[in-house]
Coordinates of C-alpha atoms and ligand atoms in Angstrom, one line a residue:
M1 CA 0.0 0.0 0.0
A2 CA 1.3 3.5 -0.9
K3 CA 1.9 6.0 1.8
V4 CA -0.5 8.6 3.1
C5 CA 1.4 11.6 4.4
V6 CA -0.3 14.3 6.4
M7 CA 1.9 17.4 6.5
E8 CA 2.6 18.6 10.0
H9 CA 4.7 21.6 9.1
P10 CA 3.6 24.6 11.3
L11 CA 3.6 27.0 8.3
I12 CA 1.3 24.7 6.3
Q13 CA -1.0 24.3 9.3
H14 CA -1.1 28.0 10.0
K15 CA -1.9 28.9 6.3
I16 CA -4.6 26.2 6.2
G17 CA -6.2 27.9 9.2
V18 CA -6.3 31.2 7.3
I19 CA -8.0 29.8 4.1
R20 CA -10.6 27.9 6.2
R21 CA -11.9 31.2 7.5
K22 CA -15.0 32.3 5.6
E23 CA -13.9 36.0 5.7
T24 CA -10.8 35.3 3.7
G25 CA -11.4 36.8 0.3
S26 CA -10.4 35.5 -3.1
K27 CA -7.1 37.4 -3.4
D28 CA -5.7 36.1 -0.1
F29 CA -7.2 32.7 -0.6
R30 CA -5.6 32.3 -4.0
Q31 CA -2.2 33.5 -2.8
I32 CA -2.2 31.3 0.3
I33 CA -3.3 28.2 -1.7
G34 CA -0.2 28.9 -3.9
E35 CA 2.1 29.2 -0.8
I36 CA 0.7 26.0 0.7
A37 CA 1.3 24.2 -2.6
M38 CA 4.9 25.4 -2.6
L39 CA 5.5 24.2 1.0
M40 CA 3.8 20.9 0.3
C41 CA 5.9 20.4 -2.8
Y42 CA 9.0 20.9 -0.8
E43 CA 7.9 18.2 1.7
A44 CA 6.6 15.8 -1.0
T45 CA 9.8 15.8 -3.0
R46 CA 12.0 14.8 -0.1
D47 CA 12.5 11.3 -1.4
L48 CA 13.5 12.3 -5.0
K49 CA 16.8 10.6 -5.9
L50 CA 20.0 12.5 -6.4
Q51 CA 23.1 11.6 -8.3
D52 CA 26.7 13.0 -8.3
V53 CA 27.8 15.1 -11.1
E54 CA 31.2 16.5 -11.8
I55 CA 31.1 20.3 -12.3
E56 CA 33.5 23.3 -12.3
T57 CA 32.9 26.2 -10.0
P58 CA 34.7 29.5 -10.7
I59 CA 37.3 28.2 -8.2
C60 CA 37.8 24.5 -9.0
R61 CA 36.4 21.2 -10.1
T62 CA 34.0 19.5 -7.6
T63 CA 31.3 16.9 -7.3
A64 CA 27.8 18.4 -7.0
K65 CA 24.3 16.8 -6.8
E66 CA 21.6 16.8 -9.3
L67 CA 18.1 15.2 -9.5
Q68 CA 18.3 11.6 -10.9
G69 CA 15.8 9.7 -12.8
K70 CA 12.5 10.6 -14.2
K71 CA 11.5 14.2 -15.2
L72 CA 8.5 15.7 -13.4
A73 CA 5.1 16.8 -14.4
V74 CA 2.4 18.7 -12.5
I75 CA -1.2 17.9 -13.5
P76 CA -3.9 20.1 -11.9
I77 CA -7.5 18.9 -11.8
L78 CA -9.4 21.9 -13.2
R79 CA -10.5 24.3 -12.0
A80 CA -9.3 24.4 -8.4
G81 CA -6.1 22.5 -9.0
I82 CA -4.8 25.4 -11.1
G83 CA -4.4 27.4 -7.9
M84 CA -1.6 25.0 -6.8
V85 CA 0.4 25.0 -10.1
E86 CA 2.4 28.2 -9.6
G87 CA 3.5 27.1 -6.1
M88 CA 4.6 23.8 -7.4
L89 CA 6.5 25.3 -10.3
A90 CA 8.3 27.7 -7.9
M91 CA 9.9 24.5 -6.4
I92 CA 10.3 22.4 -9.6
P93 CA 10.5 25.0 -12.4
A94 CA 11.5 22.5 -15.1
A95 CA 8.3 20.4 -14.6
K96 CA 5.9 20.2 -17.6
V97 CA 2.2 20.9 -16.9
G98 CA -0.8 18.9 -18.1
H99 CA -4.5 19.7 -17.4
I100 CA -7.4 17.4 -16.6
G101 CA -10.8 19.0 -16.6
L102 CA -13.3 17.4 -14.3
Y103 CA -16.3 18.8 -12.4
R104 CA -18.3 17.1 -9.8
D105 CA -22.0 16.8 -10.7
P106 CA -23.8 18.5 -7.8
E107 CA -26.6 15.9 -7.8
T108 CA -24.8 12.6 -8.3
L109 CA -21.4 13.8 -6.9
K110 CA -19.9 11.9 -9.8
P111 CA -17.0 13.4 -11.8
V112 CA -17.7 14.6 -15.3
E113 CA -14.7 14.8 -17.7
Y114 CA -14.5 17.9 -20.1
Y115 CA -10.8 18.3 -20.9
C116 CA -7.5 16.5 -21.0
K117 CA -4.2 17.9 -22.4
L118 CA -1.0 16.2 -21.2
P119 CA 2.7 16.6 -22.0
G120 CA 3.5 14.2 -24.9
D121 CA 6.1 12.3 -22.8
C122 CA 3.8 12.1 -19.7
A123 CA 4.1 8.4 -19.5
E124 CA 7.9 8.7 -18.9
R125 CA 7.5 11.3 -16.1
E126 CA 7.0 11.3 -12.4
V127 CA 3.6 13.0 -12.2
F128 CA 2.1 15.1 -9.3
V129 CA -1.7 15.3 -9.6
V130 CA -2.8 18.3 -7.6
D131 CA -6.3 19.4 -6.4
P132 CA -6.9 21.3 -3.2
M133 CA -9.9 19.1 -2.2
L134 CA -10.3 15.3 -1.9
A135 CA -13.9 14.8 -0.8
T136 CA -15.6 11.6 -2.0
G137 CA -12.5 10.9 -4.0
G138 CA -14.4 10.5 -7.3
S139 CA -12.5 13.3 -9.1
A140 CA -9.0 12.2 -8.0
V141 CA -9.7 8.5 -8.7
A142 CA -11.0 9.4 -12.2
A143 CA -8.1 11.7 -13.0
I144 CA -5.6 9.2 -12.0
Q145 CA -7.4 6.5 -14.0
M146 CA -7.2 8.8 -17.1
L147 CA -3.4 9.0 -16.6
K148 CA -3.0 5.3 -16.1
D149 CA -5.0 4.6 -19.2
K150 CA -2.4 6.7 -21.1
G151 CA 0.4 4.7 -19.7
V152 CA 1.5 6.9 -16.8
K153 CA 3.0 4.7 -14.0
N154 CA 4.6 7.0 -11.5
I155 CA 1.9 9.1 -9.9
R156 CA 1.6 11.0 -6.6
F157 CA -1.5 12.9 -5.5
M158 CA -1.4 16.1 -3.5
C159 CA -4.3 17.8 -1.9
I160 CA -4.7 20.5 0.8
I161 CA -7.8 19.1 2.6
A162 CA -8.9 15.5 2.5
A163 CA -11.9 13.7 3.9
P164 CA -11.5 10.2 5.3
E165 CA -14.0 8.9 2.6
G166 CA -11.7 10.3 -0.2
I167 CA -8.6 8.8 1.2
E168 CA -10.3 5.4 1.5
A169 CA -11.6 5.6 -2.1
M170 CA -8.1 6.5 -3.4
Q171 CA -6.4 3.7 -1.5
K172 CA -9.0 1.2 -2.8
A173 CA -8.8 2.4 -6.5
H174 CA -5.1 3.3 -6.6
P175 CA -3.1 1.6 -3.9
D176 CA 0.1 2.4 -5.7
V177 CA -0.3 6.2 -5.5
D178 CA 1.3 8.1 -2.6
I179 CA -1.1 10.7 -1.2
Y180 CA 0.2 14.0 0.4
I181 CA -2.4 15.8 2.5
G182 CA -2.3 19.2 4.2
A183 CA -5.0 18.4 6.7
K184 CA -7.2 15.4 7.2
D185 CA -10.7 16.5 8.1
E186 CA -13.7 14.9 9.9
C187 CA -16.3 13.8 7.3
L188 CA -18.5 14.9 4.4
N189 CA -21.8 16.6 4.8
D190 CA -25.1 15.7 3.0
H191 CA -24.0 17.7 -0.1
G192 CA -20.6 16.0 -0.3
Y193 CA -18.7 19.0 1.1
I194 CA -15.8 18.4 3.5
V195 CA -16.5 19.2 7.2
P196 CA -15.1 21.6 8.5
G197 CA -13.3 22.1 5.1
L198 CA -13.1 25.4 3.5
G199 CA -16.2 25.5 1.2
D200 CA -15.9 25.3 -2.6
A201 CA -12.2 25.7 -3.4
G202 CA -12.7 26.6 -7.1
D203 CA -15.3 29.2 -6.3
R204 CA -13.1 30.7 -3.6
I205 CA -10.0 30.8 -5.8
F206 CA -11.7 32.3 -8.8
G207 CA -14.4 34.4 -7.0
T208 CA -17.3 32.7 -8.8
K209 CA -19.8 32.3 -6.1
Ligands
PRP1 O1 -13.5 14.2 -4.2 P1 -14.7 14.7 -5.0 O2 -16.0 14.4 -4.3 O3 -14.7 14.4 -6.4 O4 -14.7 16.3 -4.9 C1 -13.5 17.0 -5.1 C2 -13.6 17.8 -6.3 O5 -14.6 18.9 -6.2 C3 -13.9 20.1 -6.5 O6 -14.0 20.4 -7.9 P2 -15.4 21.0 -8.5 O7 -16.2 19.9 -9.0 O8 -16.1 21.9 -7.5 O9 -14.9 21.8 -9.8 P3 -14.2 23.2 -9.8 O10 -12.7 22.9 -9.4 O11 -14.3 23.6 -11.3 O12 -14.9 24.1 -8.9 C4 -12.5 19.9 -6.1 O13 -11.6 20.8 -6.6 C5 -12.2 18.5 -6.6 O14 -11.9 18.4 -7.9
URA2 O1 -15.6 20.5 0.4 C1 -15.5 20.5 -0.9 C2 -15.8 19.3 -1.6 C3 -15.6 19.2 -2.9 N1 -15.1 20.3 -3.5 C4 -14.8 21.5 -2.9 O2 -14.4 22.5 -3.5 N2 -15.0 21.5 -1.5
MG3 MG1 -15.8 23.7 -7.3

C-alpha cells in the first residue's frame, strides 16, 4: 500500500487555518493556496533521488548533486487545481504541466470529464496530480485512472484538505499512488462537502460564487 502523508509543518497548518476562515477573500485565498502548494511540494519531494555530477565552480572542479531519474510533471485537476500550479513550479520550475478538466455533478457527486491535455512524454514522467480538495475521491480517482489509461506509471497525488472517505476511495482504487495531504478533516456533509473544510475551493480561488 502506498503512503498517506499528512503534512505537520507549522507554516502549512497556519496557512490552512487562514484559508478555512469564511472571511478570507479570493485574493488572499488564491495567494495562500499557492504558498501551501509550494511548501507541500518541498515536503513531498524529499525522497527524490540524487546523483553525483562533476562540475566546475569558478574556483575548482568538484562533485555536486543533481536530480536523478524521471523528469517531473504537474497535473492540476481543473479548476481548483490550477491554484496549486504556480507554487509547485516555484519549487520544480522544469516540470511540464498537463491539465485534466473534471467537475463534480452537484446531484450525483460523480466526476464529469471535459478536458485533457498532457505533455507528450507524460508516461515517462513522475507525475504530481494536484487538487486542493479530496472529498468523495471521485474526481481524483477518475483523473488518476485517465493518466494510467495513457500509460503513466509514477503518480503522486497532492491535496490540501482530505476527507477520510476520499482517502479510502483513493487507497482502494489506486493503492500504488502516494497521497500527500495538508490536513485530514472529519467527514463529508449531505452535499458532499468536507467538514469543517473550506467550502468550494474553485469558487473561492476564482471568485465565482
Ligand atoms: O472528491 P470529490 O467528491 O470528487 O470532490 C472534489 C472535487 O470537487 C472540486 O471540484 P469541483 O467539481 O467543484 O470543480 P471546480 O474545481 O471547477 O470548482 C474539487 O476541486 C475536486 O476536484
Ligand atoms: O468541500 C468540498 C468538496 C468538494 N469540492 C470542494 O471544493 N469542496
Ligand atoms: Mg468547485
